């Protein structure tokens, strides 16, 4: 319990200071200290980021962060990328995901050391923001990060946003992106728990249901099971959100 508290504390501090969700800390520390599978830890990290990024984003907004209307397109791209990345991760081994994460850590180290050297090169446009959102969202879904380590330098370099503004915008975007990333993983886990005899993940069962070669009787068997788990998330996530009232 103390280990998890310390992991959350360190991730939360970096979230507020650097404008990242904290996944760059959560995932390696969870993997090293809890001995859980890497994929499980990416899901835990994504869920934690929803709350950590929410708290950090509030502080940026209270301190006068101005939010451009272009942020909406960034969020749309990030949600799409987060969901796709999380779904794709089911077909990538934990070992390969760890290798990808190692490369990301090297990029993160470079970005933090030379972070002030980024400067704007392009004007704001909708397509650019959507593409940045998708790219950072893929990182979120695949590796359990908030995506800020990818999103912030791209926003500064291509979007012409100042460093502090990019950090605040990135934190806001990390919230829906992480929700989109964690839902497929939670559905997968729930499906295995509820229907262990099937020996299928949610993604595998959904793929089999959509396969025209699957018999009508098997489809009838899978349909209600898939519907139950689909309804559980994001409903369970909304129930887990902290109360907005004091």
mmCIF file of C-alpha atoms in Angstrom:
data_model
loop_
_atom_site.group_PDB
_atom_site.id
_atom_site.type_symbol
_atom_site.label_atom_id
_atom_site.label_comp_id
_atom_site.label_asym_id
_atom_site.label_seq_id
_atom_site.Cartn_x
_atom_site.Cartn_y
_atom_site.Cartn_z
ATOM 1 C CA UNK A 1 0.000 0.000 0.000
ATOM 2 C CA UNK A 2 2.824 2.422 0.875
ATOM 3 C CA UNK A 3 4.554 1.571 -2.401
ATOM 4 C CA UNK A 4 1.433 2.437 -4.390
ATOM 5 C CA UNK A 5 1.019 5.690 -2.455
ATOM 6 C CA UNK A 6 4.606 6.716 -3.225
ATOM 7 C CA UNK A 7 4.216 5.809 -6.905
ATOM 8 C CA UNK A 8 1.077 7.949 -7.056
ATOM 9 C CA UNK A 9 2.767 10.811 -5.220
ATOM 10 C CA UNK A 10 5.756 10.916 -7.573
ATOM 11 C CA UNK A 11 3.539 10.629 -10.647
ATOM 12 C CA UNK A 12 1.239 13.358 -9.357
ATOM 13 C CA UNK A 13 4.126 15.732 -8.696
ATOM 14 C CA UNK A 14 5.495 15.275 -12.205
ATOM 15 C CA UNK A 15 1.996 15.723 -13.600
ATOM 16 C CA UNK A 16 1.641 19.143 -11.990
ATOM 17 C CA UNK A 17 5.192 20.307 -12.739
ATOM 18 C CA UNK A 18 5.674 19.018 -16.296
ATOM 19 C CA UNK A 19 2.096 18.798 -17.559
ATOM 20 C CA UNK A 20 2.257 15.047 -18.163
ATOM 21 C CA UNK A 21 -0.227 12.485 -16.896
ATOM 22 C CA UNK A 22 2.313 10.598 -14.803
ATOM 23 C CA UNK A 23 2.289 7.352 -16.792
ATOM 24 C CA UNK A 24 5.963 7.762 -17.594
ATOM 25 C CA UNK A 25 6.494 7.123 -13.853
ATOM 26 C CA UNK A 26 3.520 4.894 -13.045
ATOM 27 C CA UNK A 27 4.200 2.154 -15.591
ATOM 28 C CA UNK A 28 7.897 1.379 -14.882
ATOM 29 C CA UNK A 29 7.487 1.667 -11.104
ATOM 30 C CA UNK A 30 4.383 -0.537 -11.080
ATOM 31 C CA UNK A 31 6.157 -3.107 -13.248
ATOM 32 C CA UNK A 32 9.236 -3.133 -11.038
ATOM 33 C CA UNK A 33 7.584 -2.937 -7.612
ATOM 34 C CA UNK A 34 4.395 -4.970 -8.069
ATOM 35 C CA UNK A 35 5.672 -7.677 -10.435
ATOM 36 C CA UNK A 36 2.414 -7.475 -12.381
ATOM 37 C CA UNK A 37 2.304 -8.028 -16.133
ATOM 38 C CA UNK A 38 3.262 -4.956 -18.163
ATOM 39 C CA UNK A 39 -0.117 -4.828 -19.927
ATOM 40 C CA UNK A 40 -1.986 -4.858 -16.621
ATOM 41 C CA UNK A 41 0.163 -1.991 -15.379
ATOM 42 C CA UNK A 42 -0.576 0.101 -18.473
ATOM 43 C CA UNK A 43 -4.287 -0.247 -17.691
ATOM 44 C CA UNK A 44 -3.757 0.695 -14.030
ATOM 45 C CA UNK A 45 -1.681 3.674 -15.137
ATOM 46 C CA UNK A 46 -4.337 4.890 -17.597
ATOM 47 C CA UNK A 47 -6.999 4.742 -14.897
ATOM 48 C CA UNK A 48 -4.791 6.622 -12.415
ATOM 49 C CA UNK A 49 -4.025 9.296 -15.017
ATOM 50 C CA UNK A 50 -7.731 10.138 -15.341
ATOM 51 C CA UNK A 51 -7.757 11.392 -11.740
ATOM 52 C CA UNK A 52 -4.198 12.736 -11.542
ATOM 53 C CA UNK A 53 -4.550 14.743 -14.755
ATOM 54 C CA UNK A 54 -7.953 16.067 -13.624
ATOM 55 C CA UNK A 55 -6.484 17.482 -10.413
ATOM 56 C CA UNK A 56 -3.470 18.997 -12.186
ATOM 57 C CA UNK A 57 -5.575 20.451 -15.008
ATOM 58 C CA UNK A 58 -7.790 22.268 -12.495
ATOM 59 C CA UNK A 59 -4.760 24.076 -11.075
ATOM 60 C CA UNK A 60 -3.732 25.251 -14.556
ATOM 61 C CA UNK A 61 -7.257 26.526 -15.270
ATOM 62 C CA UNK A 62 -7.487 28.302 -11.896
ATOM 63 C CA UNK A 63 -4.181 30.008 -12.651
ATOM 64 C CA UNK A 64 -5.560 31.522 -15.840
ATOM 65 C CA UNK A 65 -4.962 28.977 -18.597
ATOM 66 C CA UNK A 66 -6.637 30.204 -21.799
ATOM 67 C CA UNK A 67 -8.179 27.329 -23.742
ATOM 68 C CA UNK A 68 -8.347 27.643 -27.535
ATOM 69 C CA UNK A 69 -11.277 26.174 -29.459
ATOM 70 C CA UNK A 70 -8.698 24.050 -31.302
ATOM 71 C CA UNK A 71 -8.317 21.960 -28.132
ATOM 72 C CA UNK A 72 -11.603 20.243 -29.025
ATOM 73 C CA UNK A 73 -9.999 18.784 -32.157
ATOM 74 C CA UNK A 74 -6.982 17.709 -30.133
ATOM 75 C CA UNK A 75 -9.286 15.868 -27.723
ATOM 76 C CA UNK A 76 -11.188 14.191 -30.565
ATOM 77 C CA UNK A 77 -7.944 12.905 -32.045
ATOM 78 C CA UNK A 78 -6.637 11.796 -28.645
ATOM 79 C CA UNK A 79 -9.811 9.833 -27.853
ATOM 80 C CA UNK A 80 -9.637 8.057 -31.221
ATOM 81 C CA UNK A 81 -5.930 7.330 -30.768
ATOM 82 C CA UNK A 82 -6.370 6.198 -27.159
ATOM 83 C CA UNK A 83 -9.068 3.698 -28.027
ATOM 84 C CA UNK A 84 -7.189 2.387 -31.086
ATOM 85 C CA UNK A 85 -3.921 2.099 -29.180
ATOM 86 C CA UNK A 86 -5.534 0.183 -26.329
ATOM 87 C CA UNK A 87 -7.233 -2.187 -28.767
ATOM 88 C CA UNK A 88 -4.044 -2.731 -30.791
ATOM 89 C CA UNK A 89 -2.051 -3.450 -27.617
ATOM 90 C CA UNK A 90 -3.985 -6.717 -27.240
ATOM 91 C CA UNK A 91 -2.112 -8.061 -30.260
ATOM 92 C CA UNK A 92 1.360 -6.946 -29.126
ATOM 93 C CA UNK A 93 3.343 -8.962 -26.602
ATOM 94 C CA UNK A 94 4.224 -7.426 -23.237
ATOM 95 C CA UNK A 95 7.918 -7.720 -24.117
ATOM 96 C CA UNK A 96 7.528 -5.663 -27.281
ATOM 97 C CA UNK A 97 5.447 -3.081 -25.433
ATOM 98 C CA UNK A 98 8.246 -2.795 -22.866
ATOM 99 C CA UNK A 99 10.732 -2.175 -25.675
ATOM 100 C CA UNK A 100 8.497 0.538 -27.086
ATOM 101 C CA UNK A 101 8.246 2.088 -23.639
ATOM 102 C CA UNK A 102 12.052 2.077 -23.314
ATOM 103 C CA UNK A 103 12.352 4.052 -26.548
ATOM 104 C CA UNK A 104 9.754 6.498 -25.239
ATOM 105 C CA UNK A 105 11.764 6.957 -22.027
ATOM 106 C CA UNK A 106 14.819 7.931 -24.071
ATOM 107 C CA UNK A 107 12.721 10.468 -25.961
ATOM 108 C CA UNK A 108 11.296 11.749 -22.669
ATOM 109 C CA UNK A 109 14.788 12.243 -21.259
ATOM 110 C CA UNK A 110 15.841 14.168 -24.363
ATOM 111 C CA UNK A 111 12.690 16.272 -24.310
ATOM 112 C CA UNK A 112 13.123 17.217 -20.634
ATOM 113 C CA UNK A 113 16.781 18.166 -21.111
ATOM 114 C CA UNK A 114 16.356 20.111 -24.339
ATOM 115 C CA UNK A 115 12.698 21.072 -23.826
ATOM 116 C CA UNK A 116 13.212 24.814 -24.197
ATOM 117 C CA UNK A 117 14.658 24.454 -27.685
ATOM 118 C CA UNK A 118 11.296 23.798 -29.327
ATOM 119 C CA UNK A 119 9.775 26.654 -31.318
ATOM 120 C CA UNK A 120 6.717 27.057 -33.514
ATOM 121 C CA UNK A 121 6.940 26.242 -37.212
ATOM 122 C CA UNK A 122 3.332 26.146 -38.395
ATOM 123 C CA UNK A 123 0.037 27.968 -37.928
ATOM 124 C CA UNK A 124 -2.905 26.426 -36.103
ATOM 125 C CA UNK A 125 -5.171 24.203 -38.187
ATOM 126 C CA UNK A 126 -7.782 21.588 -37.427
ATOM 127 C CA UNK A 127 -6.093 18.656 -39.173
ATOM 128 C CA UNK A 128 -2.833 19.314 -37.349
ATOM 129 C CA UNK A 129 -4.511 19.198 -33.938
ATOM 130 C CA UNK A 130 -6.398 16.006 -34.785
ATOM 131 C CA UNK A 131 -3.174 14.323 -35.963
ATOM 132 C CA UNK A 132 -1.296 15.387 -32.818
ATOM 133 C CA UNK A 133 -4.197 14.041 -30.756
ATOM 134 C CA UNK A 134 -4.231 10.694 -32.559
ATOM 135 C CA UNK A 135 -0.459 10.242 -32.306
ATOM 136 C CA UNK A 136 -0.331 11.058 -28.585
ATOM 137 C CA UNK A 137 -3.499 9.027 -28.000
ATOM 138 C CA UNK A 138 -1.893 5.966 -29.569
ATOM 139 C CA UNK A 139 0.951 6.306 -27.074
ATOM 140 C CA UNK A 140 -1.615 6.554 -24.293
ATOM 141 C CA UNK A 141 -3.504 3.447 -25.375
ATOM 142 C CA UNK A 142 -0.446 1.325 -26.123
ATOM 143 C CA UNK A 143 1.762 2.240 -23.180
ATOM 144 C CA UNK A 144 -0.509 3.563 -20.429
ATOM 145 C CA UNK A 145 0.848 7.120 -20.523
ATOM 146 C CA UNK A 146 -1.132 10.335 -20.575
ATOM 147 C CA UNK A 147 0.476 11.236 -23.893
ATOM 148 C CA UNK A 148 1.890 14.570 -22.739
ATOM 149 C CA UNK A 149 5.485 13.543 -23.389
ATOM 150 C CA UNK A 150 4.508 13.256 -27.069
ATOM 151 C CA UNK A 151 1.807 15.920 -27.193
ATOM 152 C CA UNK A 152 3.585 18.865 -25.534
ATOM 153 C CA UNK A 153 6.600 19.172 -27.868
ATOM 154 C CA UNK A 154 4.339 18.717 -30.905
ATOM 155 C CA UNK A 155 1.976 21.444 -29.681
ATOM 156 C CA UNK A 156 4.901 23.797 -29.142
ATOM 157 C CA UNK A 157 6.737 22.962 -32.350
ATOM 158 C CA UNK A 158 3.766 22.748 -34.722
ATOM 159 C CA UNK A 159 0.944 24.558 -32.922
ATOM 160 C CA UNK A 160 2.783 27.669 -31.778
ATOM 161 C CA UNK A 161 1.669 27.259 -28.149
ATOM 162 C CA UNK A 162 3.812 28.394 -25.216
ATOM 163 C CA UNK A 163 5.286 25.763 -22.922
ATOM 164 C CA UNK A 164 2.992 26.347 -19.911
ATOM 165 C CA UNK A 165 -0.113 26.563 -22.098
ATOM 166 C CA UNK A 166 0.888 23.347 -23.881
ATOM 167 C CA UNK A 167 1.280 21.594 -20.527
ATOM 168 C CA UNK A 168 -2.166 22.692 -19.350
ATOM 169 C CA UNK A 169 -3.836 21.786 -22.652
ATOM 170 C CA UNK A 170 -2.075 18.424 -22.627
ATOM 171 C CA UNK A 171 -3.378 17.618 -19.136
ATOM 172 C CA UNK A 172 -6.944 18.449 -20.162
ATOM 173 C CA UNK A 173 -6.579 16.225 -23.224
ATOM 174 C CA UNK A 174 -5.069 13.394 -21.173
ATOM 175 C CA UNK A 175 -8.330 12.927 -19.240
ATOM 176 C CA UNK A 176 -10.644 11.783 -22.100
ATOM 177 C CA UNK A 177 -7.694 10.132 -23.858
ATOM 178 C CA UNK A 178 -6.940 7.945 -20.823
ATOM 179 C CA UNK A 179 -10.618 7.103 -20.370
ATOM 180 C CA UNK A 180 -10.733 5.940 -24.004
ATOM 181 C CA UNK A 181 -7.528 3.969 -23.465
ATOM 182 C CA UNK A 182 -8.618 2.222 -20.265
ATOM 183 C CA UNK A 183 -12.127 1.171 -21.345
ATOM 184 C CA UNK A 184 -11.011 -1.650 -23.730
ATOM 185 C CA UNK A 185 -8.608 -2.964 -21.068
ATOM 186 C CA UNK A 186 -11.268 -2.930 -18.356
ATOM 187 C CA UNK A 187 -13.762 -4.603 -20.674
ATOM 188 C CA UNK A 188 -11.184 -7.263 -21.480
ATOM 189 C CA UNK A 189 -10.531 -7.948 -17.805
ATOM 190 C CA UNK A 190 -14.225 -7.977 -16.907
ATOM 191 C CA UNK A 191 -15.082 -10.332 -19.757
ATOM 192 C CA UNK A 192 -12.459 -12.864 -18.642
ATOM 193 C CA UNK A 193 -13.725 -12.677 -15.046
ATOM 194 C CA UNK A 194 -17.413 -13.075 -15.928
ATOM 195 C CA UNK A 195 -16.988 -15.743 -18.598
ATOM 196 C CA UNK A 196 -13.797 -17.685 -17.837
ATOM 197 C CA UNK A 197 -15.063 -20.833 -19.574
ATOM 198 C CA UNK A 198 -15.039 -19.121 -22.960
ATOM 199 C CA UNK A 199 -11.277 -18.614 -22.830
ATOM 200 C CA UNK A 200 -11.643 -15.366 -24.803
ATOM 201 C CA UNK A 201 -10.855 -11.735 -24.174
ATOM 202 C CA UNK A 202 -13.486 -9.087 -24.924
ATOM 203 C CA UNK A 203 -11.622 -8.087 -28.100
ATOM 204 C CA UNK A 204 -11.363 -11.712 -29.257
ATOM 205 C CA UNK A 205 -15.027 -12.389 -28.507
ATOM 206 C CA UNK A 206 -16.096 -9.230 -30.334
ATOM 207 C CA UNK A 207 -13.957 -10.202 -33.326
ATOM 208 C CA UNK A 208 -15.474 -13.689 -33.361
ATOM 209 C CA UNK A 209 -18.989 -12.238 -33.154
ATOM 210 C CA UNK A 210 -18.269 -10.014 -36.183
ATOM 211 C CA UNK A 211 -16.727 -12.870 -38.164
ATOM 212 C CA UNK A 212 -19.175 -14.054 -40.885
ATOM 213 C CA UNK A 213 -17.786 -17.570 -40.473
ATOM 214 C CA UNK A 214 -19.058 -17.779 -36.881
ATOM 215 C CA UNK A 215 -22.188 -19.913 -36.557
ATOM 216 C CA UNK A 216 -25.516 -18.210 -35.692
ATOM 217 C CA UNK A 217 -25.798 -20.206 -32.462
ATOM 218 C CA UNK A 218 -22.353 -19.042 -31.260
ATOM 219 C CA UNK A 219 -23.247 -15.449 -32.146
ATOM 220 C CA UNK A 220 -26.434 -15.733 -30.123
ATOM 221 C CA UNK A 221 -24.355 -16.994 -27.207
ATOM 222 C CA UNK A 222 -21.806 -14.162 -27.451
ATOM 223 C CA UNK A 223 -24.204 -11.250 -28.102
ATOM 224 C CA UNK A 224 -25.698 -10.853 -24.580
ATOM 225 C CA UNK A 225 -22.303 -11.375 -22.939
ATOM 226 C CA UNK A 226 -20.699 -8.656 -25.068
ATOM 227 C CA UNK A 227 -23.639 -6.320 -24.397
ATOM 228 C CA UNK A 228 -23.343 -6.781 -20.618
ATOM 229 C CA UNK A 229 -19.660 -5.846 -20.556
ATOM 230 C CA UNK A 230 -20.137 -2.929 -22.973
ATOM 231 C CA UNK A 231 -22.742 -1.448 -20.634
ATOM 232 C CA UNK A 232 -20.495 -1.907 -17.583
ATOM 233 C CA UNK A 233 -17.918 0.500 -19.015
ATOM 234 C CA UNK A 234 -17.903 3.482 -19.024
ATOM 235 C CA UNK A 235 -20.743 3.188 -16.432
ATOM 236 C CA UNK A 236 -18.353 1.826 -13.788
ATOM 237 C CA UNK A 237 -15.870 4.587 -14.555
ATOM 238 C CA UNK A 238 -18.509 7.261 -13.997
ATOM 239 C CA UNK A 239 -19.443 5.667 -10.690
ATOM 240 C CA UNK A 240 -15.776 5.720 -9.659
ATOM 241 C CA UNK A 241 -15.331 9.435 -10.326
ATOM 242 C CA UNK A 242 -14.794 11.512 -7.186
ATOM 243 C CA UNK A 243 -17.672 13.714 -6.154
ATOM 244 C CA UNK A 244 -17.551 17.227 -7.535
ATOM 245 C CA UNK A 245 -19.174 18.600 -4.396
ATOM 246 C CA UNK A 246 -17.282 19.435 -1.192
#
